[in-house]
Short mmCIF file of C-alpha atoms (C1' of nucleotides) in Angstrom, two decimals:
data_model
loop_
_atom_site.label_atom_id
_atom_site.label_comp_id
_atom_site.label_asym_id
_atom_site.label_seq_id
_atom_site.Cartn_x
_atom_site.Cartn_y
_atom_site.Cartn_z
CA MET A 5 0.00 0.00 0.00
CA THR A 6 0.94 3.62 -0.29
CA ASP A 7 3.40 4.77 2.34
CA VAL A 8 1.85 8.13 3.12
CA PRO A 9 4.28 9.20 5.89
CA SER A 10 7.33 8.46 3.72
CA LEU A 11 5.90 10.32 0.74
CA ARG A 12 5.01 13.27 2.97
CA ALA A 13 8.48 13.43 4.47
CA ALA A 14 10.12 13.14 1.06
CA LEU A 15 8.11 16.00 -0.42
CA LEU A 16 8.55 18.30 2.59
CA ASP A 17 12.31 17.69 2.51
CA TRP A 18 12.29 18.47 -1.20
CA TYR A 19 10.32 21.65 -0.53
CA ASP A 20 12.79 22.76 2.15
CA ALA A 21 15.51 22.62 -0.49
CA HIS A 22 13.61 23.67 -3.63
CA ALA A 23 10.75 25.99 -2.66
CA ARG A 24 10.27 28.80 -5.13
CA SER A 25 10.67 32.30 -3.77
CA LEU A 26 7.50 34.21 -4.61
CA PRO A 27 6.34 37.72 -3.69
CA TRP A 28 3.45 36.38 -1.61
CA ARG A 29 5.23 33.46 -0.02
CA ALA A 30 6.88 32.94 3.37
CA PRO A 31 9.93 30.64 3.24
CA PRO A 32 9.48 26.94 4.20
CA GLY A 33 9.10 26.47 7.94
CA ALA A 34 8.69 30.19 8.58
CA THR A 35 6.88 30.88 11.86
CA THR A 36 5.67 34.24 10.57
CA LYS A 37 3.08 33.43 7.92
CA THR A 38 2.19 35.68 5.02
CA ALA A 39 -0.63 38.07 5.92
CA PRO A 40 -4.02 36.57 5.00
CA TYR A 41 -4.75 39.57 2.77
CA ARG A 42 -1.72 38.79 0.62
CA VAL A 43 -2.44 35.06 0.56
CA TRP A 44 -6.04 35.66 -0.47
CA LEU A 45 -5.11 38.26 -3.10
CA SER A 46 -2.43 36.04 -4.62
CA GLU A 47 -4.70 33.00 -4.65
CA VAL A 48 -7.45 34.87 -6.48
CA MET A 49 -5.00 36.28 -9.01
CA LEU A 50 -3.52 32.83 -9.57
CA GLN A 51 -6.85 31.20 -10.41
CA GLN A 52 -6.33 29.82 -13.93
CA THR A 53 -3.47 32.27 -14.28
CA THR A 54 0.30 31.74 -14.48
CA VAL A 55 2.74 33.08 -11.89
CA PRO A 56 4.58 35.34 -14.39
CA HIS A 57 1.29 36.88 -15.51
CA ALA A 58 -0.07 37.44 -12.00
CA ALA A 59 3.11 38.59 -10.24
CA PRO A 60 3.31 42.17 -11.57
CA TYR A 61 -0.38 42.68 -10.79
CA PHE A 62 0.21 41.46 -7.24
CA GLU A 63 3.06 43.93 -6.80
CA ARG A 64 0.97 46.82 -8.11
CA PHE A 65 -2.07 45.93 -6.01
CA THR A 66 -0.19 45.51 -2.74
CA THR A 67 1.77 48.72 -3.29
CA ARG A 68 -1.38 50.70 -4.04
CA TRP A 69 -3.59 48.98 -1.49
CA PRO A 70 -1.50 47.53 1.37
CA THR A 71 -4.48 46.30 3.40
CA VAL A 72 -7.87 44.79 2.71
CA ALA A 73 -9.47 47.99 4.06
CA ASP A 74 -7.57 50.02 1.47
CA LEU A 75 -8.85 47.73 -1.24
CA ALA A 76 -12.41 47.86 0.07
CA ALA A 77 -12.42 51.65 -0.31
CA VAL A 78 -11.54 51.63 -4.02
CA GLU A 79 -14.10 52.72 -6.62
CA ASP A 80 -15.39 49.91 -8.84
CA ALA A 81 -14.09 51.45 -12.08
CA GLU A 82 -10.63 51.99 -10.60
CA LEU A 83 -10.40 48.37 -9.49
CA MET A 84 -11.62 47.04 -12.84
CA ALA A 85 -9.06 49.20 -14.65
CA ALA A 86 -6.28 47.87 -12.40
CA TRP A 87 -7.36 44.31 -13.22
CA ALA A 88 -7.49 44.94 -16.99
CA GLY A 89 -5.47 42.33 -18.88
CA LEU A 90 -5.57 39.67 -16.13
CA GLY A 91 -8.77 38.09 -17.44
CA TYR A 92 -11.75 36.38 -15.79
CA TYR A 93 -13.14 39.73 -14.71
CA ALA A 94 -15.72 38.24 -12.37
CA ARG A 95 -12.71 37.72 -10.12
CA ALA A 96 -12.20 41.48 -9.90
CA ARG A 97 -15.86 42.14 -9.11
CA ASN A 98 -15.82 39.43 -6.45
CA LEU A 99 -12.48 40.63 -5.11
CA LEU A 100 -13.97 44.00 -4.31
CA ALA A 101 -17.14 42.44 -2.88
CA CYS A 102 -15.00 40.18 -0.71
CA ALA A 103 -12.77 43.02 0.53
CA ARG A 104 -15.87 45.00 1.45
CA ALA A 105 -17.41 42.00 3.22
CA VAL A 106 -14.26 41.37 5.25
CA THR A 107 -14.13 45.04 6.16
CA ALA A 108 -17.82 45.39 7.01
CA GLU A 109 -18.53 42.01 8.58
CA TYR A 110 -15.19 41.14 10.14
CA GLY A 111 -13.72 44.57 10.94
CA GLY A 112 -11.05 44.15 8.29
CA VAL A 113 -9.72 40.90 9.76
CA PHE A 114 -9.99 37.77 7.60
CA PRO A 115 -11.97 34.94 9.22
CA GLN A 116 -9.89 31.87 9.95
CA THR A 117 -12.27 28.99 9.40
CA GLU A 118 -12.61 27.34 6.03
CA THR A 119 -16.41 27.57 6.33
CA GLU A 120 -16.42 31.32 6.85
CA LEU A 121 -13.86 31.84 4.10
CA LEU A 122 -15.93 29.74 1.73
CA ALA A 123 -18.91 32.04 2.24
CA LEU A 124 -16.95 35.05 0.91
CA PRO A 125 -17.53 36.20 -2.71
CA GLY A 126 -15.15 34.62 -5.20
CA VAL A 127 -13.77 32.20 -2.60
CA GLY A 128 -14.47 28.60 -3.59
CA ALA A 129 -13.33 25.29 -2.18
CA TYR A 130 -9.76 25.66 -3.39
CA THR A 131 -9.17 29.25 -2.23
CA ALA A 132 -10.82 28.72 1.14
CA ALA A 133 -8.59 25.73 1.80
CA ALA A 134 -5.48 27.51 0.50
CA VAL A 135 -5.99 30.56 2.73
CA ALA A 136 -6.76 28.36 5.76
CA ALA A 137 -3.65 26.27 5.18
CA ILE A 138 -1.16 28.90 4.03
CA ALA A 139 -2.19 31.92 6.11
CA PHE A 140 -3.48 30.13 9.21
CA ASP A 141 -1.61 26.81 9.09
CA GLN A 142 -4.76 24.78 9.31
CA PRO A 143 -4.88 21.19 8.00
CA ALA A 144 -7.09 21.99 5.00
CA ASN A 145 -7.29 19.81 1.91
CA VAL A 146 -5.95 22.12 -0.79
CA VAL A 147 -6.80 20.68 -4.20
CA ASP A 148 -6.02 22.57 -7.38
CA GLY A 149 -5.07 21.43 -10.84
CA ASN A 150 -1.51 20.66 -9.73
CA VAL A 151 -2.67 18.47 -6.85
CA GLU A 152 -5.12 16.67 -9.14
CA ARG A 153 -2.33 15.91 -11.59
CA VAL A 154 0.09 14.73 -8.89
CA MET A 155 -2.52 12.48 -7.27
CA SER A 156 -3.75 11.05 -10.56
CA ARG A 157 -0.17 10.07 -11.44
CA LEU A 158 0.80 8.88 -7.99
CA PHE A 159 -2.14 6.47 -8.03
CA ALA A 160 -2.33 5.91 -11.80
CA LEU A 161 -5.99 6.82 -11.70
CA GLU A 162 -7.78 5.68 -14.85
CA THR A 163 -10.94 7.72 -14.26
CA PRO A 164 -10.92 10.79 -16.52
CA LEU A 165 -11.52 14.36 -15.34
CA PRO A 166 -13.86 15.88 -14.38
CA ALA A 167 -15.53 12.70 -13.10
CA ALA A 168 -12.39 11.84 -11.13
CA ARG A 169 -12.60 14.98 -8.94
CA PRO A 170 -14.23 13.41 -5.85
CA GLU A 171 -11.78 10.51 -5.91
CA LEU A 172 -8.80 12.85 -6.34
CA ARG A 173 -9.98 14.93 -3.37
CA ARG A 174 -10.22 11.78 -1.29
CA LEU A 175 -6.69 10.74 -2.26
CA ALA A 176 -5.27 14.20 -1.55
CA ALA A 177 -6.91 14.17 1.89
CA LEU A 178 -4.83 11.10 2.81
CA PHE A 179 -1.79 13.36 3.00
CA VAL A 180 -3.24 16.22 5.06
CA TYR A 181 -1.74 16.19 8.54
CA ASP A 182 -1.55 18.70 11.38
CA ASP A 183 2.17 19.02 10.72
CA ARG A 184 3.14 21.89 8.36
CA PRO A 185 -0.15 22.01 6.45
CA GLY A 186 0.69 25.31 4.74
CA ASP A 187 4.07 24.06 3.55
CA TRP A 188 2.50 20.80 2.45
CA ALA A 189 0.00 22.57 0.22
CA GLN A 190 2.64 24.76 -1.36
CA ALA A 191 5.07 21.87 -1.73
CA LEU A 192 2.49 19.89 -3.67
CA MET A 193 1.77 22.84 -5.95
CA ASP A 194 5.47 23.56 -6.53
CA LEU A 195 6.00 19.91 -7.38
CA GLY A 196 3.08 19.94 -9.80
CA SER A 197 4.24 23.15 -11.42
CA GLY A 198 7.96 22.43 -11.70
CA VAL A 199 8.42 18.65 -11.72
CA CYS A 200 5.14 16.80 -12.17
CA ARG A 201 4.44 19.02 -15.18
CA PRO A 202 1.51 18.47 -17.53
CA ARG A 203 3.47 17.54 -20.66
CA SER A 204 6.96 16.39 -19.84
CA PRO A 205 7.23 15.41 -16.17
CA LEU A 206 10.76 15.37 -14.75
CA CYS A 207 10.39 12.05 -12.97
CA ASP A 208 14.13 11.64 -12.47
CA GLN A 209 14.00 14.72 -10.26
CA CYS A 210 10.84 13.78 -8.41
CA PRO A 211 11.02 13.09 -4.66
CA LEU A 212 7.87 10.96 -4.94
CA ALA A 213 9.12 8.75 -7.79
CA PHE A 214 9.78 5.84 -5.39
CA GLY A 215 6.07 5.52 -4.68
CA CYS A 216 4.54 6.62 -8.00
CA GLU A 217 2.22 4.13 -9.69
CA GLY A 218 2.00 6.34 -12.76
CA LEU A 219 5.76 6.16 -13.25
CA LYS A 220 5.60 2.36 -13.02
CA THR A 221 3.22 2.28 -15.98
CA GLY A 222 5.95 3.86 -18.11
CA THR A 223 3.70 6.70 -19.30
CA PRO A 224 3.06 8.99 -16.32
CA GLU A 225 2.37 11.92 -18.66
CA ARG A 226 -0.83 10.14 -19.67
CA TYR A 227 -2.39 11.21 -16.36
CA PRO A 228 -4.74 12.77 -15.60
CA LEU A 229 -7.03 11.35 -18.28
CA LYS A 230 -9.54 13.87 -19.57
CA THR A 231 -12.82 13.71 -21.40
CA LYS A 232 -12.79 15.64 -24.68
CA LYS A 233 -14.27 19.11 -24.65
CA ALA A 234 -16.51 20.63 -27.27
CA GLU A 235 -15.06 22.50 -30.22
CA ARG A 236 -14.70 26.25 -29.97
CA PRO A 237 -17.16 28.15 -32.21
CA HIS A 238 -16.19 31.28 -34.11
CA ARG A 239 -18.05 34.59 -33.96
CA ARG A 240 -17.78 37.93 -35.71
CA GLY A 241 -18.50 41.46 -34.63
CA HIS A 242 -17.91 45.16 -35.28
CA ALA A 243 -16.00 47.44 -32.91
CA TYR A 244 -16.31 51.21 -33.16
CA VAL A 245 -13.42 53.56 -32.41
CA LEU A 246 -14.97 57.00 -32.08
CA THR A 247 -12.54 59.86 -31.40
CA ASP A 248 -13.28 63.48 -30.55
CA GLY A 249 -10.41 65.06 -32.48
CA SER A 250 -8.43 65.89 -29.32
CA GLY A 251 -7.06 62.51 -28.37
CA ARG A 252 -10.04 61.12 -26.51
CA VAL A 253 -11.91 57.97 -27.38
CA ALA A 254 -15.51 56.96 -26.64
CA LEU A 255 -15.81 54.06 -24.18
CA VAL A 256 -18.80 52.37 -22.63
CA ARG A 257 -19.18 50.49 -19.37
CA ARG A 258 -20.25 46.92 -19.97
CA PRO A 259 -23.08 45.33 -17.96
CA ASP A 260 -21.99 43.69 -14.72
CA LYS A 261 -23.05 40.23 -15.82
CA GLY A 262 -21.61 38.21 -18.63
CA LEU A 263 -18.52 38.45 -20.79
CA LEU A 264 -16.07 41.16 -19.69
CA GLY A 265 -18.72 42.19 -17.17
CA GLY A 266 -18.14 45.50 -15.41
CA MET A 267 -15.22 46.40 -17.65
CA ALA A 268 -14.82 49.44 -19.85
CA GLY A 269 -15.18 48.58 -23.53
CA LEU A 270 -15.50 49.97 -27.03
CA PRO A 271 -19.01 50.25 -28.46
CA THR A 272 -19.65 47.08 -30.47
CA SER A 273 -22.27 45.26 -32.49
CA ASP A 274 -23.61 41.91 -31.37
CA TRP A 275 -21.11 39.06 -31.69
CA SER A 276 -22.53 36.32 -33.85
CA ALA A 277 -22.20 34.52 -37.18
CA ALA A 278 -23.58 37.56 -39.03
CA PRO A 279 -23.35 40.72 -36.92
CA GLU A 280 -25.16 43.90 -37.96
CA PHE A 281 -23.23 47.08 -38.66
CA THR A 282 -24.95 49.44 -36.22
CA PRO A 283 -22.53 52.19 -35.18
CA PRO A 284 -23.35 54.08 -31.96
CA VAL A 285 -23.61 57.45 -33.73
CA ASP A 286 -23.97 58.69 -37.28
CA ALA A 287 -20.56 59.70 -38.52
CA GLY A 288 -18.19 59.13 -41.42
CA TRP A 289 -17.19 55.59 -40.48
CA SER A 290 -14.31 53.99 -42.32
CA ALA A 291 -12.98 50.46 -42.09
CA ALA A 292 -9.71 49.94 -40.22
CA GLY A 293 -9.20 46.23 -40.73
CA SER A 294 -9.82 43.50 -38.19
CA VAL A 295 -8.37 41.88 -35.09
CA GLU A 296 -8.55 38.29 -33.87
CA HIS A 297 -9.09 37.22 -30.30
CA VAL A 298 -9.62 33.89 -28.60
CA PHE A 299 -11.79 33.49 -25.53
CA THR A 300 -12.18 30.29 -23.54
CA HIS A 301 -15.39 29.24 -25.26
CA PHE A 302 -15.31 31.01 -28.63
CA SER A 303 -12.95 32.82 -30.99
CA LEU A 304 -13.74 36.24 -32.41
CA THR A 305 -12.99 38.36 -35.45
CA LEU A 306 -13.67 42.01 -34.77
CA GLU A 307 -13.99 44.39 -37.74
CA VAL A 308 -12.71 47.74 -36.54
CA HIS A 309 -14.32 50.99 -37.74
CA VAL A 310 -13.13 54.50 -37.02
CA ALA A 311 -14.79 57.92 -37.10
CA GLU A 312 -14.55 61.33 -35.52
CA GLY A 313 -17.57 62.66 -33.71
CA GLY A 314 -19.25 63.34 -30.40
CA GLY A 315 -22.00 62.07 -28.15
CA ASP A 316 -23.22 62.26 -24.56
CA ASP A 317 -23.60 58.54 -23.89
CA PHE A 318 -19.90 57.77 -23.69
CA LEU A 319 -17.02 57.84 -21.25
CA TRP A 320 -14.67 60.13 -23.17
CA THR A 321 -11.23 58.89 -22.20
CA PRO A 322 -7.71 59.88 -23.30
CA ALA A 323 -6.49 57.14 -25.64
CA GLU A 324 -3.48 56.25 -23.51
CA GLU A 325 -5.58 55.84 -20.38
CA ALA A 326 -8.21 53.90 -22.31
CA ALA A 327 -5.65 51.38 -23.53
CA LYS A 328 -4.66 50.62 -19.94
CA ALA A 329 -8.21 50.26 -18.64
CA LEU A 330 -9.48 48.02 -21.47
CA PRO A 331 -9.55 44.22 -21.56
CA THR A 332 -7.15 42.82 -24.11
CA VAL A 333 -9.65 42.23 -26.89
CA PHE A 334 -10.58 45.94 -26.91
CA ARG A 335 -7.01 47.10 -26.44
CA LYS A 336 -6.18 45.26 -29.69
CA ALA A 337 -9.13 46.85 -31.49
CA LEU A 338 -8.30 50.31 -30.19
CA GLU A 339 -4.69 50.03 -31.34
CA ARG A 340 -5.87 48.88 -34.73
CA GLY A 341 -8.31 51.77 -35.03
CA LEU A 342 -5.85 54.41 -33.88
CA ALA A 343 -3.21 53.13 -36.29
CA ALA A 344 -5.68 53.50 -39.17
CA ALA A 345 -7.17 56.84 -38.09
"C1'" DG B 4 -22.84 18.14 -14.32
"C1'" DA B 5 -21.93 21.25 -17.88
"C1'" DG B 6 -21.14 25.68 -19.64
"C1'" DA B 7 -19.62 30.56 -19.05
"C1'" DC B 8 -15.84 33.03 -18.08
"C1'" DG B 9 -9.63 35.76 -20.42
"C1'" DT B 10 -5.18 35.79 -21.40
"C1'" DG B 11 -0.42 34.85 -22.85
"C1'" DG B 12 3.07 31.37 -23.22
"C1'" DG B 13 5.00 26.92 -24.69
"C1'" DG B 14 5.51 22.71 -27.38
"C1'" DT C 29 -0.15 27.48 -36.83
"C1'" DC C 30 -2.67 25.33 -33.53
"C1'" DC C 31 -3.75 23.32 -29.36
"C1'" DC C 32 -3.19 22.90 -24.56
"C1'" DC C 33 -3.03 24.85 -20.70
"C1'" DA C 34 -2.57 27.83 -15.39
"C1'" DA C 35 -2.87 27.93 -7.98
"C1'" DG C 36 -11.17 28.02 -10.11
"C1'" DT C 37 -15.78 29.99 -9.24
"C1'" DC C 38 -20.44 30.57 -10.20
"C1'" DT C 39 -24.81 29.33 -12.16
#
DNA sequence: GAGACGTGGGG
DNA sequence: TCCCCAAGTCT
């Protein structure tokens, strides 16, 4: 059977020697844990997001807003602009809601139980467990994509994702002890990210190789098995770059729900197989070419149109500021339009 | 359970 | 070029 204590000891020893140094991380064995605010903020930023992409955002956020109370006081539009480019914008809306909840309901002090954390906006099973383990050193079962991959290989689990999730959680829980729970969680994620990698695992460097069933099969990279996902459809749309002749561009605020919800955007048509050309104002519109963008569940070709004009229904924003506040798809379209104008 | 929800990097 | 993916959450 699986020698859980030996595997645990091997990975913690490995972590003591190989832990990555990250802006939000306390060194292995540190008695002073990272402040819960920083753990929470980093965990939200890291959801489906790589460390190199999230790190500069983390530095900017913590410099600008050193405490959760500082963050709670920020205007919605300012927060959304600061998040622009990071993606999954519901995270930003929930981040603000969570900061305000912690400030209003807990006096600016993060709750320490997994149950209370889980009730906060944008905090799901993974993040609640991660904050409990990393910030408060509680024996929480922290299961993310890395942990799922490590467990599926360690046990050569033949059940494909996502059906395997409950079983993978159960396996991960076998290793959760009262001893160094925060380090354990981070060790597992570092291993998954640096050694037990998705495509080409470095099994000759793996501290768990001695007990890995996946390695014994000869093809550990086959795990975790996954069920095929649906093909990505393609849509088209028009984007309108309206300028006022003095360097400002017309933006709109998108509805809170749905794609790019709560973000600033360019005026656009519907996005569909055959979008209608319905510019926001009558003006001398001219074509400026197109830009391509790929979202998680569809790809998009945006025909960019430019004109000079006015109107009261817009957020007239200096082009440079607009580029920074816009999600990437609109930043591309704006650049295209400005280059053609 | 399945689909919505971004982006940039790597093989 | 294309496809996969990265520390998920919500509905």
